[in-house]
Tab-separated table of C-alpha atoms in Angstrom:
chain	number	residue	atom	x	y	z
A	203	MET	CA	0.503	35.384	23.299
A	204	GLN	CA	3.722	33.478	24.115
A	205	PHE	CA	3.764	30.091	25.895
A	206	ILE	CA	6.919	31.114	27.699
A	207	ASP	CA	8.090	34.735	27.613
A	208	LEU	CA	11.898	35.058	27.985
A	209	LYS	CA	12.082	38.441	26.232
A	210	THR	CA	10.320	40.350	29.061
A	211	GLN	CA	12.690	38.763	31.594
A	212	TYR	CA	15.737	39.779	29.455
A	213	SER	CA	14.556	43.319	29.353
A	214	LEU	CA	14.734	43.427	33.167
A	215	ILE	CA	18.237	41.831	33.484
A	216	GLU	CA	19.806	42.889	30.234
A	217	GLU	CA	22.594	45.082	31.565
A	218	ASN	CA	23.528	42.552	34.199
A	219	VAL	CA	23.666	39.675	31.672
A	220	LYS	CA	25.692	41.741	29.248
A	221	ALA	CA	28.135	42.783	31.962
A	222	ARG	CA	28.618	39.226	33.237
A	223	ILE	CA	29.122	37.837	29.770
A	224	GLU	CA	31.525	40.631	28.988
A	225	THR	CA	33.564	39.628	32.065
A	226	VAL	CA	33.819	36.052	30.790
A	227	LEU	CA	34.771	37.236	27.255
A	228	ARG	CA	37.579	39.353	28.760
A	229	HIS	CA	39.059	36.725	31.142
A	230	GLY	CA	38.665	33.998	28.452
A	231	GLN	CA	38.173	31.024	30.812
A	232	PHE	CA	35.227	29.617	28.882
A	233	VAL	CA	35.491	26.221	30.538
A	234	MET	CA	35.379	25.946	34.285
A	235	GLY	CA	36.010	29.701	34.780
A	236	PRO	CA	35.528	31.426	38.140
A	237	GLU	CA	31.797	31.979	37.485
A	238	ILE	CA	31.219	28.189	37.867
A	239	GLN	CA	32.377	28.161	41.473
A	240	GLU	CA	30.449	31.395	42.250
A	241	LEU	CA	27.249	29.976	40.814
A	242	GLU	CA	27.744	26.623	42.607
A	243	GLU	CA	28.239	28.274	45.931
A	244	ARG	CA	25.242	30.534	45.419
A	245	LEU	CA	22.951	27.703	44.358
A	246	ALA	CA	24.099	25.408	47.140
A	247	GLU	CA	23.228	28.134	49.619
A	248	PHE	CA	19.871	28.765	47.940
A	249	VAL	CA	18.959	24.987	48.165
A	250	GLY	CA	20.419	24.560	51.610
A	251	VAL	CA	22.992	21.815	50.919
A	252	ARG	CA	26.786	21.655	51.146
A	253	HIS	CA	27.417	20.885	47.487
A	254	CYS	CA	26.275	21.998	44.129
A	255	ILE	CA	28.122	20.500	41.079
A	256	GLY	CA	27.346	22.254	37.726
A	257	MET	CA	26.572	19.995	34.809
A	258	SER	CA	26.237	20.295	30.985
A	259	SER	CA	22.522	19.457	31.138
A	260	GLY	CA	19.887	18.111	33.408
A	261	THR	CA	20.107	14.800	31.453
A	262	ASP	CA	23.767	14.564	32.202
A	263	ALA	CA	23.155	15.417	35.841
A	264	LEU	CA	20.898	12.377	36.066
A	265	LEU	CA	23.458	10.234	34.396
A	266	ALA	CA	26.328	11.463	36.660
A	267	ALA	CA	24.237	10.979	39.773
A	268	MET	CA	23.713	7.319	38.880
A	269	MET	CA	27.337	6.859	37.898
A	270	ALA	CA	28.348	8.318	41.302
A	271	LEU	CA	26.124	5.620	42.945
A	272	GLU	CA	27.729	2.936	40.743
A	273	ILE	CA	24.516	1.895	39.143
A	274	GLY	CA	25.104	-0.280	36.147
A	275	ARG	CA	24.181	-3.348	34.103
A	276	GLY	CA	21.565	-5.599	35.666
A	277	ASP	CA	20.529	-3.066	38.324
A	278	GLU	CA	17.021	-1.740	38.634
A	279	VAL	CA	15.963	1.926	39.269
A	280	ILE	CA	12.370	2.650	40.237
A	281	THR	CA	10.890	5.750	38.558
A	282	THR	CA	7.682	7.141	37.115
A	283	PRO	CA	6.505	6.640	33.549
A	284	PHE	CA	4.803	10.033	33.441
A	285	THR	CA	7.814	12.183	32.658
A	286	PHE	CA	10.154	13.284	29.885
A	287	ILE	CA	12.231	10.530	28.152
A	288	ALA	CA	15.537	11.621	29.794
A	289	THR	CA	14.513	10.078	33.157
A	290	GLY	CA	14.228	6.522	31.889
A	291	GLU	CA	16.724	6.993	29.134
A	292	MET	CA	19.643	7.602	31.400
A	293	ILE	CA	18.756	4.523	33.482
A	294	ALA	CA	18.749	2.347	30.401
A	295	LEU	CA	21.923	3.940	28.951
A	296	LEU	CA	23.790	2.667	31.997
A	297	GLY	CA	22.499	-0.861	31.250
A	298	ALA	CA	20.105	-0.742	34.234
A	299	ARG	CA	16.370	-1.399	33.931
A	300	PRO	CA	13.801	1.351	34.674
A	301	ILE	CA	10.949	-0.025	36.822
A	302	PHE	CA	7.941	2.118	36.183
A	303	VAL	CA	5.668	2.764	39.218
A	304	ASP	CA	2.351	4.536	38.574
A	305	ILE	CA	1.470	8.089	39.638
A	306	ASP	CA	-0.886	9.729	42.091
A	307	PRO	CA	-3.906	10.838	40.124
A	308	VAL	CA	-4.100	14.145	41.871
A	309	THR	CA	-0.428	15.405	41.943
A	310	TYR	CA	0.852	13.333	38.882
A	311	ASN	CA	4.006	12.477	40.870
A	312	LEU	CA	5.155	8.927	41.752
A	313	ASP	CA	2.801	7.193	44.150
A	314	PRO	CA	4.729	6.314	47.255
A	315	ASP	CA	2.148	3.798	48.352
A	316	LEU	CA	3.177	1.610	45.277
A	317	LEU	CA	6.860	1.609	45.977
A	318	GLU	CA	7.207	-1.363	48.356
A	319	ASP	CA	5.792	-3.812	45.829
A	320	ALA	CA	8.290	-2.651	43.143
A	321	ILE	CA	11.412	-3.188	45.202
A	322	THR	CA	13.475	-6.359	44.443
A	323	GLY	CA	16.880	-7.583	45.228
A	324	ARG	CA	18.200	-5.805	42.197
A	325	THR	CA	16.761	-2.384	43.099
A	326	ARG	CA	19.657	0.154	43.411
A	327	ALA	CA	17.855	3.455	43.678
A	328	ILE	CA	14.509	5.339	43.555
A	329	MET	CA	14.180	8.215	41.128
A	330	PRO	CA	11.037	10.277	41.675
A	331	VAL	CA	10.305	13.235	39.359
A	332	SER	CA	8.952	16.518	40.765
A	333	LEU	CA	6.605	17.104	37.938
A	334	TYR	CA	5.197	20.351	36.697
A	335	GLY	CA	7.026	22.372	39.414
A	336	GLN	CA	5.737	20.554	42.537
A	337	CYS	CA	7.947	18.433	44.693
A	338	ALA	CA	7.208	14.700	44.805
A	339	GLU	CA	6.215	13.251	48.149
A	340	MET	CA	9.777	13.020	49.203
A	341	ASP	CA	9.252	12.266	52.979
A	342	ALA	CA	7.183	9.145	52.109
A	343	ILE	CA	9.478	8.106	49.354
A	344	ASN	CA	12.631	8.626	51.566
A	345	ALA	CA	10.984	6.554	54.338
A	346	VAL	CA	10.546	3.585	51.998
A	347	ALA	CA	14.059	3.992	50.708
A	348	GLU	CA	15.527	4.153	54.238
A	349	ARG	CA	13.841	0.936	55.106
A	350	HIS	CA	15.464	-0.699	52.225
A	351	ARG	CA	18.746	1.191	52.449
A	352	LEU	CA	18.285	2.759	48.959
A	353	PRO	CA	19.496	6.081	47.776
A	354	VAL	CA	16.922	8.542	46.282
A	355	ILE	CA	17.710	10.762	43.284
A	356	GLU	CA	15.182	13.633	42.860
A	357	ASP	CA	14.697	14.501	39.138
A	358	ALA	CA	13.984	18.167	39.848
A	359	ALA	CA	14.304	19.372	36.235
A	360	GLN	CA	10.942	21.170	36.514
A	361	SER	CA	10.900	22.053	40.184
A	362	PHE	CA	14.006	24.158	41.070
A	363	GLY	CA	12.847	26.782	43.427
A	364	ALA	CA	9.936	24.762	44.673
A	365	SER	CA	9.696	23.836	48.290
A	366	ASP	CA	8.142	21.182	50.605
A	367	ARG	CA	7.565	22.259	54.233
A	368	GLY	CA	10.036	25.044	53.727
A	369	ARG	CA	12.717	22.767	52.294
A	370	ARG	CA	13.898	23.381	48.753
A	371	SER	CA	13.632	20.958	45.880
A	372	CYS	CA	17.102	19.404	45.188
A	373	GLY	CA	17.798	19.298	48.850
A	374	LEU	CA	15.302	16.582	49.778
A	375	SER	CA	17.203	13.374	48.834
A	376	THR	CA	20.560	11.756	48.481
A	377	ILE	CA	21.174	13.638	45.202
A	378	GLY	CA	18.988	16.235	43.566
A	379	CYS	CA	19.323	16.870	39.813
A	380	THR	CA	17.972	19.889	37.927
A	381	SER	CA	18.037	21.379	34.442
A	382	PHE	CA	18.772	24.885	33.290
A	383	PHE	CA	17.275	24.465	29.862
A	384	PRO	CA	16.017	27.839	28.755
A	385	ALA	CA	12.343	27.012	29.368
A	386	LYS	CA	12.857	25.798	32.995
A	387	PRO	CA	12.002	28.000	36.053
A	388	LEU	CA	15.683	28.887	36.246
A	389	GLY	CA	16.884	28.714	32.658
A	390	ALA	CA	20.174	29.507	30.944
A	391	TYR	CA	20.563	30.610	27.376
A	392	GLY	CA	21.503	27.028	26.331
A	393	ASP	CA	21.843	23.669	28.006
A	394	GLY	CA	22.882	23.314	31.597
A	395	GLY	CA	22.112	21.510	34.792
A	396	ALA	CA	23.400	20.690	38.248
A	397	CYS	CA	23.581	18.082	40.884
A	398	PHE	CA	23.058	18.754	44.625
A	399	THR	CA	24.094	16.719	47.580
A	400	GLY	CA	25.046	16.933	51.269
A	401	ASP	CA	27.402	13.989	50.951
A	402	ASP	CA	31.018	14.951	50.683
A	403	ALA	CA	32.154	11.685	49.051
A	404	LEU	CA	29.372	11.739	46.410
A	405	ALA	CA	30.216	15.479	45.692
A	406	LYS	CA	33.806	14.475	45.066
A	407	LYS	CA	32.755	11.643	42.785
A	408	LEU	CA	30.334	13.930	40.875
A	409	ARG	CA	33.045	16.545	40.297
A	410	GLU	CA	35.343	13.872	38.905
A	411	ILE	CA	32.653	12.285	36.730
A	412	ARG	CA	31.704	15.544	35.046
A	413	ASN	CA	35.405	16.090	34.066
A	414	HIS	CA	36.186	12.741	32.411
A	415	GLY	CA	36.618	10.918	35.745
A	416	GLN	CA	39.836	12.781	36.682
A	417	ASP	CA	40.715	13.816	40.238
A	418	ARG	CA	43.626	15.869	38.909
A	419	ARG	CA	45.074	16.656	35.508
A	420	TYR	CA	45.622	13.470	33.455
A	421	HIS	CA	44.881	11.153	36.391
A	422	HIS	CA	41.648	9.222	35.966
A	423	PRO	CA	40.498	6.889	38.689
A	424	SER	CA	37.140	6.326	37.097
A	425	LEU	CA	35.280	6.733	33.950
A	426	GLY	CA	33.440	9.957	33.506
A	427	LEU	CA	31.840	12.440	31.069
A	428	ASN	CA	32.449	15.676	29.288
A	429	GLY	CA	29.672	16.964	31.525
A	430	ARG	CA	30.902	20.528	32.528
A	431	LEU	CA	28.714	23.493	32.653
A	432	ASP	CA	29.950	26.294	30.343
A	433	THR	CA	31.176	29.522	32.018
A	434	ILE	CA	28.967	31.742	29.896
A	435	GLN	CA	25.890	29.800	30.949
A	436	ALA	CA	27.035	30.148	34.558
A	437	ALA	CA	27.342	33.903	34.060
A	438	VAL	CA	23.775	34.071	32.670
A	439	LEU	CA	22.400	32.050	35.524
A	440	LEU	CA	24.142	34.354	38.044
A	441	ALA	CA	22.374	37.271	36.509
A	442	LYS	CA	19.043	35.465	36.591
A	443	MET	CA	19.443	34.564	40.194
A	444	ASP	CA	19.051	38.216	41.127
A	445	VAL	CA	15.361	38.058	39.977
A	446	PHE	CA	14.656	34.438	40.678
A	447	PRO	CA	13.146	34.819	44.222
A	448	ASP	CA	10.609	37.294	42.802
A	449	GLU	CA	9.873	34.938	39.941
A	450	ILE	CA	9.211	32.082	42.279
A	451	ALA	CA	6.602	34.184	44.128
A	452	ALA	CA	5.086	35.303	40.900
A	453	ARG	CA	4.763	31.792	39.539
A	454	SER	CA	2.972	30.703	42.733
A	455	ARG	CA	0.730	33.692	42.571
A	456	LEU	CA	-0.051	33.242	38.886
A	457	GLY	CA	-0.759	29.517	39.379
A	458	ASP	CA	-3.231	30.264	42.099
A	459	ARG	CA	-4.893	32.956	39.909
A	460	TYR	CA	-5.315	30.548	37.017
A	461	THR	CA	-7.060	28.081	39.312
A	462	ALA	CA	-9.349	30.768	40.685
A	463	LEU	CA	-10.216	32.124	37.234
A	464	LEU	CA	-10.964	28.704	35.843
A	465	SER	CA	-13.067	27.803	38.934
A	466	GLU	CA	-15.052	31.014	38.497
A	467	ARG	CA	-15.844	30.135	34.796
A	468	GLY	CA	-17.358	26.708	35.335
A	469	ALA	CA	-16.984	23.299	36.835
A	470	ALA	CA	-13.232	23.402	37.312
A	471	SER	CA	-11.868	21.342	40.226
A	472	THR	CA	-8.692	19.986	41.701
A	473	ALA	CA	-10.524	16.700	42.357
A	474	THR	CA	-12.155	14.182	40.057
A	475	GLY	CA	-15.947	14.166	39.912
A	476	GLY	CA	-17.139	15.230	36.549
A	477	ALA	CA	-15.446	18.543	36.322
A	478	ALA	CA	-14.976	19.764	32.684
A	479	VAL	CA	-11.497	21.152	33.639
A	480	LEU	CA	-9.313	19.525	36.284
A	481	THR	CA	-6.911	22.115	37.706
A	482	PRO	CA	-3.673	21.409	39.472
A	483	ALA	CA	-3.679	20.269	43.127
A	484	ILE	CA	-0.782	21.517	45.271
A	485	ARG	CA	-0.143	19.461	48.418
A	486	PRO	CA	-0.423	21.330	51.732
A	487	ASP	CA	2.873	23.158	52.809
A	488	ASN	CA	4.216	22.852	49.250
A	489	LEU	CA	5.119	25.667	46.992
A	490	SER	CA	5.061	24.938	43.289
A	491	VAL	CA	7.023	26.908	40.665
A	492	TYR	CA	4.571	25.849	38.062
A	493	ALA	CA	7.061	24.969	35.398
A	494	GLN	CA	3.846	24.165	33.619
A	495	TYR	CA	0.364	24.996	34.469
A	496	THR	CA	-1.292	21.697	33.385
A	497	ILE	CA	-5.000	21.014	33.416
A	498	GLN	CA	-7.034	17.965	32.310
A	499	VAL	CA	-9.744	18.274	29.748
A	500	PRO	CA	-11.884	15.890	27.765
A	501	ASP	CA	-11.392	15.961	23.989
A	502	ARG	CA	-7.869	17.501	24.416
A	503	ASP	CA	-7.050	17.719	20.746
A	504	GLU	CA	-10.285	19.637	19.983
A	505	VAL	CA	-9.652	21.964	22.981
A	506	ALA	CA	-6.083	22.661	21.720
A	507	THR	CA	-7.302	23.438	18.269
A	508	ARG	CA	-10.023	25.847	19.629
A	509	LEU	CA	-7.376	27.627	21.868
A	510	GLN	CA	-5.002	27.928	18.951
A	511	ASP	CA	-7.721	29.478	16.852
A	512	ARG	CA	-8.043	32.211	19.621
A	513	GLY	CA	-4.257	32.750	19.679
A	514	ILE	CA	-3.640	30.706	22.833
A	515	PRO	CA	-0.571	28.365	22.531
A	516	THR	CA	-0.623	25.090	24.380
A	517	ALA	CA	1.635	22.013	24.818
A	518	VAL	CA	1.198	18.510	26.008
A	519	HIS	CA	3.462	17.160	28.824
A	520	TYR	CA	3.368	14.203	28.274
A	521	PRO	CA	1.242	12.265	25.632
A	522	VAL	CA	2.808	8.853	25.953
A	523	PRO	CA	4.017	7.261	29.238
A	524	LEU	CA	7.566	5.947	29.024
A	525	ASN	CA	6.492	2.295	29.477
A	526	GLU	CA	4.486	2.702	26.321
A	527	GLN	CA	7.388	4.100	24.393
A	528	PRO	CA	8.849	1.619	21.799
A	529	VAL	CA	12.281	1.722	23.350
A	530	PHE	CA	10.951	0.617	26.778
A	531	HIS	CA	7.741	-1.354	25.898
A	532	VAL	CA	9.553	-4.750	25.405
A	533	GLY	CA	9.032	-7.030	28.352
A	534	LEU	CA	6.738	-4.703	30.223
A	535	GLU	CA	3.085	-5.394	30.833
A	536	THR	CA	0.673	-3.243	28.823
A	537	GLY	CA	-1.493	-1.231	31.138
A	538	ALA	CA	0.774	-1.752	34.137
A	539	THR	CA	0.461	1.980	35.028
A	540	PRO	CA	-3.239	2.739	34.395
A	541	VAL	CA	-3.264	6.175	36.028
A	542	SER	CA	-0.435	7.421	33.866
A	543	ALA	CA	-2.080	6.043	30.744
A	544	ASP	CA	-5.315	7.726	31.610
A	545	VAL	CA	-3.871	11.096	32.550
A	546	ALA	CA	-1.671	11.199	29.417
A	547	LYS	CA	-4.820	11.345	27.267
A	548	ARG	CA	-6.119	14.464	28.784
A	549	VAL	CA	-3.383	16.755	30.145
A	550	ILE	CA	-2.696	20.035	28.354
A	551	SER	CA	-0.449	22.870	29.534
A	552	LEU	CA	-1.374	26.620	29.325
A	553	PRO	CA	0.925	29.580	28.871
A	554	MET	CA	2.936	29.995	32.014
A	555	HIS	CA	5.755	32.300	32.995
A	556	PRO	CA	6.419	34.942	35.727
A	557	TYR	CA	5.459	37.860	33.482
A	558	LEU	CA	1.941	36.874	32.534
A	559	SER	CA	-0.465	39.779	33.005
A	560	GLU	CA	-3.839	39.388	34.745
A	561	ASN	CA	-5.548	40.288	31.504
A	562	GLU	CA	-3.619	37.581	29.617
A	563	GLN	CA	-4.713	35.054	32.225
A	564	ILE	CA	-8.336	36.163	31.956
A	565	GLN	CA	-8.066	35.814	28.158
A	566	VAL	CA	-6.672	32.265	28.645
A	567	ALA	CA	-9.308	31.276	31.241
A	568	ASP	CA	-12.217	32.575	29.056
A	569	ALA	CA	-10.828	30.779	26.047
A	570	VAL	CA	-10.361	27.458	28.071
A	571	ALA	CA	-13.946	27.709	29.407
A	572	LYS	CA	-15.427	28.150	25.950
A	573	ALA	CA	-13.168	25.494	24.359
A	574	ALA	CA	-14.072	22.960	27.040
A	575	GLY	CA	-17.785	23.739	26.720
A	576	LEU	CA	-18.255	25.408	30.130
A	577	THR	CA	-20.927	27.952	30.818
A	578	LEU	CA	-19.381	31.393	31.682
A	579	SER	CA	-20.678	33.045	34.808
């Protein structure tokens, strides 16, 4: 069994992918070719914002977003410690200081109730992460940000295609940033990413930043990056967009089925209370794209070994909170984010992609139930 199955997807879109790549090979505009604008327009319409700016990676999208907001040395950016390194890494790379605020124990996303106490005179932005494919509580976060006149950058690397009350991820804040890494819900065949915004001035800045800070050829009003999305990756993404709405629906359906199957097989629950397997909790009116289907189990390493013995691959996202990483630990209080520290010891992600069969999910659920010591019904 594969953790993520890109081969089945390719078999469905093979002819379209080949045709689009062939078009790029024939016109030869491998950097900033016409497919870039076509993709940006299509993605902006999909999200429901005025501007999409293609980027070389999701990491560079975060960096460019903060550069556009003129965040720099001595500034503070509030974010979550329960995420991939890139979130905090880009803050620190600009000379700013990541301020880690703990997560909600149910959704694993940044807890908006803790934001007010973290804001200081040096706070320049809030950067929530929409983890595992579910949007963070953006309305509550935006409300705090508005009171303090702060921009919000959604790190939506795992949630592109998700929605909150009918509004798409990446269109819920000042700037939304996503990744097109191959394993993401919408993945290219290499690195890629994008920024989204409804602000015309920010969009102009972002387009300049991704191209060495130039507003026209050899005229550079600001410092920038070599942060452009490759034309061939744009061509691949255009082909994948044709099946993406169906994949979003499939991901939501498969996530619900996993939860039902695990619940049928023992004391699985979306709430704490002694359950052997803690399944994901999706907030009301939210649609998750389940970039990962992540559960909590006791004795995670033992469970992972038992699953591997049965041919079930797993992964851990993420075993060490960022504020416990050596690069960030200096000057921060140990145990300042106890929920993140606790959750990081027990989370484990199961195989998840839009083409999982029902039989495969049953096989996984049975294996999880046995590995976690549950009694099958």
